[in-house]
Coordinates of C-alpha atoms in Angstrom, one line a residue:
M1 CA 13.8 -8.4 -17.1
S2 CA 11.7 -5.7 -18.6
R3 CA 8.2 -5.4 -20.1
R4 CA 7.0 -2.5 -22.0
P5 CA 3.4 -1.4 -21.8
R6 CA 1.1 -2.2 -24.6
P7 CA -2.4 -1.0 -25.4
R8 CA -5.1 -3.5 -24.8
T9 CA -8.8 -3.8 -24.6
V10 CA -9.8 -3.6 -21.0
T11 CA -11.9 -1.4 -18.7
A12 CA -11.9 -2.9 -15.3
L13 CA -9.1 -5.3 -14.4
V14 CA -10.9 -7.0 -11.6
V15 CA -9.7 -10.4 -12.5
A16 CA -6.6 -10.9 -14.6
S17 CA -3.2 -12.5 -14.5
T18 CA 0.4 -12.0 -15.1
L19 CA 3.1 -14.7 -15.2
L20 CA 6.7 -14.2 -14.9
L21 CA 9.0 -17.1 -15.8
V22 CA 12.2 -15.4 -16.9
G23 CA 15.1 -17.1 -15.4
C24 CA 13.0 -19.6 -13.4
G25 CA 15.2 -21.5 -11.0
S26 CA 18.1 -19.1 -11.1
P27 CA 19.5 -17.8 -7.8
S28 CA 17.9 -14.7 -6.5
P29 CA 18.8 -12.1 -3.9
E30 CA 17.2 -12.1 -0.5
V31 CA 13.7 -10.7 -0.6
E32 CA 11.3 -9.2 1.9
R33 CA 8.2 -11.3 1.3
E34 CA 5.9 -10.0 4.0
P35 CA 4.0 -6.8 2.9
R36 CA 5.1 -3.6 4.6
V37 CA 3.1 -0.5 4.9
V38 CA 4.4 2.4 2.9
G39 CA 1.8 5.2 3.1
E40 CA 3.6 7.6 0.9
L41 CA 2.4 9.7 -2.0
L42 CA 4.3 9.2 -5.3
P43 CA 5.6 12.5 -6.6
A44 CA 3.9 14.1 -9.6
V45 CA 5.6 13.8 -12.9
D46 CA 6.2 16.6 -15.3
I47 CA 3.4 16.4 -18.0
S48 CA 4.3 19.7 -19.7
E49 CA 5.5 17.9 -22.8
M50 CA 2.7 15.3 -22.9
R51 CA -0.7 15.5 -24.5
L52 CA -3.0 13.9 -22.0
P53 CA -6.7 13.3 -22.6
I54 CA -8.6 16.4 -21.6
P55 CA -10.3 14.6 -18.6
D56 CA -6.8 13.9 -17.2
E57 CA -5.1 17.2 -17.8
E58 CA -6.0 18.5 -14.3
L59 CA -5.2 15.3 -12.5
R60 CA -2.0 14.6 -10.7
V61 CA 0.0 12.0 -12.7
V62 CA 2.5 9.7 -11.0
E63 CA 4.9 7.0 -12.3
P64 CA 5.0 3.8 -10.3
G65 CA 7.8 2.3 -12.4
W66 CA 5.9 -1.0 -13.0
V67 CA 7.3 -3.4 -15.5
T68 CA 4.3 -5.7 -15.3
E69 CA 0.8 -4.9 -16.5
P70 CA -1.0 -3.4 -13.5
Q71 CA -4.2 -5.0 -12.3
Y72 CA -7.1 -3.1 -10.6
A73 CA -9.9 -3.5 -8.1
D74 CA -11.8 -1.2 -5.8
G75 CA -9.7 1.9 -6.5
I76 CA -6.3 0.1 -6.0
Y77 CA -3.8 -0.9 -8.6
L78 CA -1.2 -3.6 -8.1
G79 CA 1.9 -3.8 -10.3
G80 CA 5.5 -5.1 -10.1
A81 CA 8.8 -3.2 -10.5
E82 CA 12.2 -4.8 -10.7
R83 CA 14.4 -3.3 -8.0
D84 CA 17.9 -4.6 -7.2
G85 CA 17.3 -8.0 -8.8
V86 CA 14.0 -8.7 -7.0
L87 CA 10.4 -8.1 -8.1
E88 CA 8.7 -5.6 -5.8
F89 CA 4.9 -5.4 -5.9
T90 CA 3.2 -2.1 -4.9
A91 CA -0.4 -1.5 -4.1
L92 CA -1.2 2.0 -5.3
A93 CA -4.4 3.8 -4.4
D94 CA -6.0 5.9 -7.1
T95 CA -5.0 8.9 -5.1
G96 CA -1.4 8.2 -5.8
E97 CA -0.6 6.8 -2.4
V98 CA 1.5 3.6 -2.2
L99 CA -0.4 1.5 0.4
W100 CA 2.0 -1.4 0.8
S101 CA 4.7 -3.3 -1.0
A102 CA 6.0 -6.9 -0.9
Q103 CA 8.9 -8.6 -2.7
R104 CA 9.3 -11.8 -4.6
P105 CA 12.2 -13.3 -6.5
A106 CA 12.3 -12.0 -10.0
S107 CA 11.8 -15.5 -11.4
C108 CA 8.8 -17.8 -11.1
A109 CA 6.7 -15.0 -9.5
G110 CA 3.2 -14.4 -10.6
F111 CA 0.3 -12.3 -9.3
V112 CA -3.4 -12.0 -9.6
V113 CA -5.9 -9.4 -8.4
T114 CA -9.2 -11.1 -7.7
T115 CA -12.1 -11.0 -5.3
D116 CA -13.5 -13.6 -2.9
G117 CA -17.1 -14.6 -2.5
A118 CA -17.8 -11.6 -0.3
G119 CA -16.5 -9.2 -2.9
R120 CA -13.3 -8.5 -1.0
A121 CA -10.4 -7.5 -3.3
L122 CA -7.4 -9.7 -2.9
A123 CA -3.8 -9.7 -4.2
V124 CA -2.5 -13.3 -4.7
L125 CA 1.3 -13.5 -5.0
T126 CA 3.1 -16.7 -6.0
D127 CA 6.5 -17.7 -4.8
T128 CA 9.1 -20.4 -5.1
E129 CA 12.2 -21.1 -3.2
T130 CA 15.2 -22.9 -4.7
T131 CA 17.6 -25.3 -3.1
G132 CA 21.1 -26.0 -4.4
E133 CA 19.8 -28.8 -6.5
A134 CA 16.3 -28.2 -7.5
L135 CA 13.2 -26.0 -7.5
A136 CA 11.1 -26.2 -4.4
A137 CA 7.3 -26.2 -4.6
V138 CA 5.4 -23.2 -6.0
T139 CA 3.2 -21.5 -3.4
A140 CA 0.4 -18.9 -3.4
T141 CA -0.5 -16.4 -0.7
A142 CA -3.4 -14.0 -0.6
Y143 CA -3.4 -10.6 0.9
E144 CA -6.1 -7.9 1.3
L145 CA -5.5 -5.6 -1.6
A146 CA -6.3 -2.5 0.6
T147 CA -4.2 -3.3 3.6
G148 CA -1.7 -6.1 2.7
R149 CA -3.0 -8.2 5.6
R150 CA -2.5 -11.9 4.9
V151 CA -5.8 -13.7 4.3
W152 CA -4.5 -17.2 3.6
G153 CA -1.4 -19.1 2.6
P154 CA 1.2 -19.8 1.7
V155 CA -0.4 -22.9 0.1
E156 CA 1.4 -25.3 -2.2
V157 CA -0.1 -25.2 -5.7
S158 CA 0.3 -27.7 -8.6
G159 CA 2.8 -25.5 -10.4
P160 CA 3.3 -22.0 -11.8
H161 CA 0.4 -19.7 -12.3
Q162 CA -1.5 -20.3 -15.6
G163 CA -4.8 -18.3 -15.2
P164 CA -7.2 -16.9 -15.8
G165 CA -7.7 -16.3 -12.1
L166 CA -6.3 -18.7 -9.6
V167 CA -5.5 -21.5 -12.0
F168 CA -2.2 -23.4 -11.7
A169 CA -0.5 -26.3 -13.4
A170 CA 2.8 -28.2 -13.4
P171 CA 5.1 -27.0 -16.3
P172 CA 5.8 -29.2 -19.3
A173 CA 8.6 -31.8 -18.9
G174 CA 10.6 -30.0 -21.5
M175 CA 10.8 -26.4 -22.9
M176 CA 7.7 -27.1 -24.9
G177 CA 4.6 -29.3 -24.5
E178 CA 1.5 -29.7 -22.5
T179 CA 1.3 -28.6 -18.8
G180 CA 0.1 -31.0 -16.1
P181 CA -3.5 -31.2 -15.0
R182 CA -4.7 -27.8 -13.8
T183 CA -6.2 -26.9 -10.5
A184 CA -8.2 -23.8 -9.4
L185 CA -8.2 -22.3 -5.9
D186 CA -11.0 -20.8 -4.0
P187 CA -10.1 -17.1 -3.6
G188 CA -11.6 -17.0 -0.1
T189 CA -9.7 -19.9 1.4
G190 CA -6.9 -21.0 -0.9
R191 CA -8.1 -24.6 -0.9
V192 CA -8.3 -26.5 -4.2
A193 CA -11.8 -25.9 -5.6
V194 CA -11.6 -27.8 -8.9
A195 CA -9.0 -30.1 -10.3
E196 CA -8.8 -31.5 -13.8
T197 CA -9.3 -35.2 -13.9
A198 CA -6.8 -37.5 -15.5
S199 CA -9.6 -39.0 -17.7
G200 CA -10.4 -35.6 -19.1
E201 CA -14.0 -35.6 -17.9
V202 CA -13.4 -32.2 -16.3
R203 CA -11.4 -29.6 -18.1
L204 CA -10.7 -26.2 -16.4
V205 CA -11.4 -23.1 -18.5
G206 CA -10.6 -20.4 -15.8
E207 CA -11.4 -19.0 -12.4
Y208 CA -13.2 -15.6 -12.3
G209 CA -13.6 -14.1 -8.8
G210 CA -14.9 -17.2 -7.1
V211 CA -16.6 -18.8 -10.1
V212 CA -14.9 -21.6 -12.0
L213 CA -15.8 -22.4 -15.6
T214 CA -15.2 -26.0 -16.6
V215 CA -16.1 -28.2 -19.6
E216 CA -17.8 -31.3 -18.3
S217 CA -18.8 -33.9 -20.9
D218 CA -20.9 -31.9 -23.3
A219 CA -21.5 -28.7 -21.3
L220 CA -19.8 -25.5 -20.1
V221 CA -20.5 -25.4 -16.4
A222 CA -20.1 -22.6 -13.8
R223 CA -19.4 -23.6 -10.2
A224 CA -18.9 -21.5 -7.1
T225 CA -15.5 -22.1 -5.7
A226 CA -16.8 -21.7 -2.1
D227 CA -19.0 -24.8 -2.1
D228 CA -18.7 -26.4 -5.5
S229 CA -22.4 -25.7 -6.2
E230 CA -23.4 -25.6 -9.9
L231 CA -24.5 -22.1 -10.9
W232 CA -25.4 -22.7 -14.5
R233 CA -24.6 -24.9 -17.5
V234 CA -24.7 -24.3 -21.2
E235 CA -25.0 -27.3 -23.5
L236 CA -22.2 -27.1 -26.1
A237 CA -24.4 -28.6 -28.8
D238 CA -26.9 -25.8 -28.5
H239 CA -24.2 -23.5 -29.9
G240 CA -22.3 -25.9 -32.1
W241 CA -19.2 -25.8 -29.9
G242 CA -17.0 -28.9 -29.6
S243 CA -15.9 -29.9 -26.1
S244 CA -12.2 -29.5 -26.9
A245 CA -12.7 -26.2 -28.6
V246 CA -13.8 -24.0 -25.7
S247 CA -10.9 -22.2 -23.9
A248 CA -10.2 -19.0 -22.0
S249 CA -9.5 -15.9 -24.1
P250 CA -6.2 -14.2 -23.7
E251 CA -8.3 -11.0 -23.3
A252 CA -8.9 -10.0 -19.7
P253 CA -12.6 -9.9 -18.7
P254 CA -13.9 -6.6 -19.9
A255 CA -15.8 -5.9 -16.7
P256 CA -17.0 -7.8 -13.5
G257 CA -19.6 -10.3 -14.5
L258 CA -18.5 -10.7 -18.1
V259 CA -16.1 -13.3 -19.5
I260 CA -14.7 -13.7 -23.0
L261 CA -14.0 -17.3 -24.2
T262 CA -12.5 -18.6 -27.4
V263 CA -14.3 -21.1 -29.5
S264 CA -12.2 -22.8 -32.2
D265 CA -13.4 -24.8 -35.1
P266 CA -11.6 -26.0 -38.2
A267 CA -12.4 -22.7 -40.0
D268 CA -11.4 -20.1 -37.5
A269 CA -11.4 -19.1 -33.8
R270 CA -14.0 -16.6 -32.5
G271 CA -14.6 -14.9 -29.3
V272 CA -17.7 -15.6 -27.2
L273 CA -19.0 -13.1 -24.7
I274 CA -20.8 -14.7 -21.7
D275 CA -22.7 -13.2 -18.7
L276 CA -20.9 -14.9 -15.8
G277 CA -23.9 -14.5 -13.5
S278 CA -26.5 -16.2 -15.7
G279 CA -24.6 -18.1 -18.4
A280 CA -26.3 -16.1 -21.1
V281 CA -24.3 -16.0 -24.3
L282 CA -24.3 -12.3 -25.3
S283 CA -22.4 -12.6 -28.5
E284 CA -20.7 -15.5 -30.4
S285 CA -18.5 -13.4 -32.6
V286 CA -16.4 -10.8 -30.9
T287 CA -12.8 -9.9 -31.3
E288 CA -12.7 -7.3 -28.6
V289 CA -15.1 -6.1 -25.9
A290 CA -15.0 -3.1 -23.5
V291 CA -17.3 -1.6 -20.9
D292 CA -17.6 2.0 -19.8
A293 CA -17.8 1.9 -16.1
T294 CA -19.3 5.4 -16.1
S295 CA -22.3 4.9 -18.3
G296 CA -22.4 1.1 -18.4
A297 CA -22.2 1.1 -22.2
L298 CA -20.8 -2.1 -23.8
V299 CA -18.8 -2.0 -27.0
T300 CA -18.1 -5.0 -29.1
L301 CA -15.8 -5.2 -32.1
D302 CA -16.3 -8.1 -34.6
G303 CA -13.8 -7.7 -37.4
A304 CA -15.0 -4.5 -39.1
T305 CA -18.2 -4.0 -37.2
L306 CA -18.2 -1.9 -34.1
Q307 CA -21.4 -1.9 -32.0
A308 CA -22.4 -0.1 -28.8
F309 CA -25.1 -1.1 -26.3
D310 CA -26.5 0.7 -23.3
R311 CA -26.6 -0.6 -19.7
D312 CA -29.6 -2.7 -20.5
R313 CA -27.9 -4.1 -23.6
E314 CA -30.1 -2.2 -26.0
A315 CA -28.4 -1.2 -29.2
L316 CA -27.1 2.4 -29.3
W317 CA -25.2 2.5 -32.6
S318 CA -23.2 0.5 -35.1
Q319 CA -20.4 1.5 -37.4
T320 CA -18.0 -0.1 -39.9
V321 CA -14.4 0.4 -39.1
A322 CA -11.2 -0.2 -41.0
P323 CA -9.6 -3.6 -40.9
G324 CA -7.1 -3.9 -38.0
T325 CA -8.9 -1.4 -35.8
T326 CA -8.6 -2.1 -32.1
I327 CA -10.0 -0.7 -29.0
A328 CA -7.4 1.1 -26.9
A329 CA -9.6 2.1 -24.0
L330 CA -13.1 3.0 -22.9
G331 CA -14.1 5.2 -20.0
G332 CA -15.7 8.5 -19.1
V333 CA -18.1 7.9 -22.1
L334 CA -15.1 8.2 -24.5
L335 CA -14.1 5.3 -26.7
Y336 CA -10.4 5.3 -27.9
L337 CA -9.8 3.4 -31.2
R338 CA -6.6 2.7 -32.9
E339 CA -6.4 2.5 -36.7
G340 CA -2.7 1.7 -37.4
D341 CA -0.9 4.7 -36.1
V342 CA -4.0 6.8 -35.9
L343 CA -6.0 7.3 -32.7
R344 CA -9.7 8.2 -33.0
V345 CA -12.1 8.9 -30.2
H346 CA -15.9 8.6 -30.2
N347 CA -18.6 9.4 -27.7
V348 CA -19.8 6.0 -26.7
I349 CA -23.4 7.1 -26.2
T350 CA -23.9 8.8 -29.6
G351 CA -21.1 7.2 -31.7
A352 CA -20.0 10.7 -32.9
V353 CA -16.4 11.5 -33.1
A354 CA -15.3 13.3 -30.0
E355 CA -12.4 15.7 -29.2
A356 CA -10.5 14.1 -26.4
Y357 CA -7.2 16.1 -26.7
D358 CA -6.6 19.8 -26.6
P359 CA -5.6 20.7 -30.2
G360 CA -3.6 23.7 -28.9
R361 CA -1.4 21.6 -26.7
E362 CA 1.9 20.2 -28.0
G363 CA 3.7 17.0 -27.1
A364 CA 3.4 13.2 -27.5
I365 CA -0.1 11.9 -27.2
V366 CA -0.6 9.7 -24.1
V367 CA -3.2 7.0 -24.6
P368 CA -5.4 5.7 -21.8
W369 CA -5.0 2.0 -21.1
Q370 CA -7.5 1.6 -18.3
I371 CA -10.1 4.0 -17.0
A372 CA -11.6 3.5 -13.5
P373 CA -15.2 4.5 -12.7
N374 CA -14.1 7.6 -10.8
G375 CA -11.9 8.9 -13.6
A376 CA -8.5 7.7 -12.4
S377 CA -6.7 6.0 -15.2
V378 CA -3.6 4.1 -16.3
L379 CA -1.9 5.8 -19.2
V380 CA 0.6 4.3 -21.6
H381 CA 3.7 6.4 -22.2
D382 CA 7.1 5.6 -23.7
R383 CA 8.5 5.9 -20.2
G384 CA 6.1 3.1 -19.0
Y385 CA 2.8 3.1 -17.1
L386 CA 1.6 6.4 -15.6
V387 CA -1.4 6.7 -13.3
A388 CA -3.6 9.8 -13.4
T389 CA -4.8 10.1 -9.8
V390 CA -8.2 11.4 -8.7
Y391 CA -7.6 13.5 -5.5
E392 CA -5.2 14.1 -2.7
P393 CA -5.9 12.0 0.4
E394 CA -6.4 13.7 3.7
G395 CA -3.7 11.6 5.3
A396 CA -1.2 8.9 4.3
G397 CA 0.0 5.8 6.1
D398 CA -3.4 4.5 7.3
A399 CA -3.2 1.2 5.6
G400 CA -1.9 -0.7 8.6
L401 CA -1.1 -4.3 8.7

């Protein structure tokens, strides 16, 4: 099993999901499920033949070997690498130190980085064990992202991970078809917070760091997973949305507190940007969204219109871009755009074209994929994911279980 990295629009992967289903049910080697402390710095890779963004040129770059898209929270990345037939997850600090690792079978294993109601970053790993005749139940277990200490679990879930967040469902009866009713877990406890009803009165959209979005009758409703309290509701008719047309976007949330949903109608499907805290609909026609964690600037792409807003959501600038333009990354006030095979960089505050690469340097251009608030970043290279780390830690091996 192998997954190659791909550029995507994302700035802070606080809540996202990855699902691995290749070979589900096939025999797997013995795995070491419990996290173990590693506390070792990854060695630096040779970047002499790479053209890194100027802000990353002086940083130490490491290669974790992940085959899954890494997820991020609180200065720590989590990704999976296939080793000897099992999937090994590693929690990597933005210093380049591997904090801990845990293994799962390389089939039916999913993972989510999320936060509980107290803002604690968690790694939730799914698992399944097989018998000689059939699949056993799928389970989920939560660990502190920083230490690998178990927080809850394993708890049995309704099926493989579906997402966004801690959403699970039984697989279709056949290779294709609808999944079973979906359930969402509370990140803090692992208990079922919301379950879809057989009557369809409650339809799960996604779980986002302790907030579950549902469609209930004629409204989009946000509920706290901790106590099921209603946080806000948006009447669908106020925006012309049909109850069956609102779903989670495949795009990861662009930043904590923001969610992208997809609203479909007979004519087309469009992205809707929502403030998760208030329910305010910030835009009803976005194709991509990114947030600069450094300046707080928000960038939206709607077809051929690129717009930037400041931290207070006041307009900064707007430009028309070529069809097919996508956002590769945003961070350190630099906006990386792809136009076909061309990479163009803008200053997100002014909109002016910026020079992000040393023109005197030779080698293949390495494009950022995610840029953390402190400047650490995940880079996409033909060798896979690289991480530009921020500083050398004073000591390693302090994670402790």
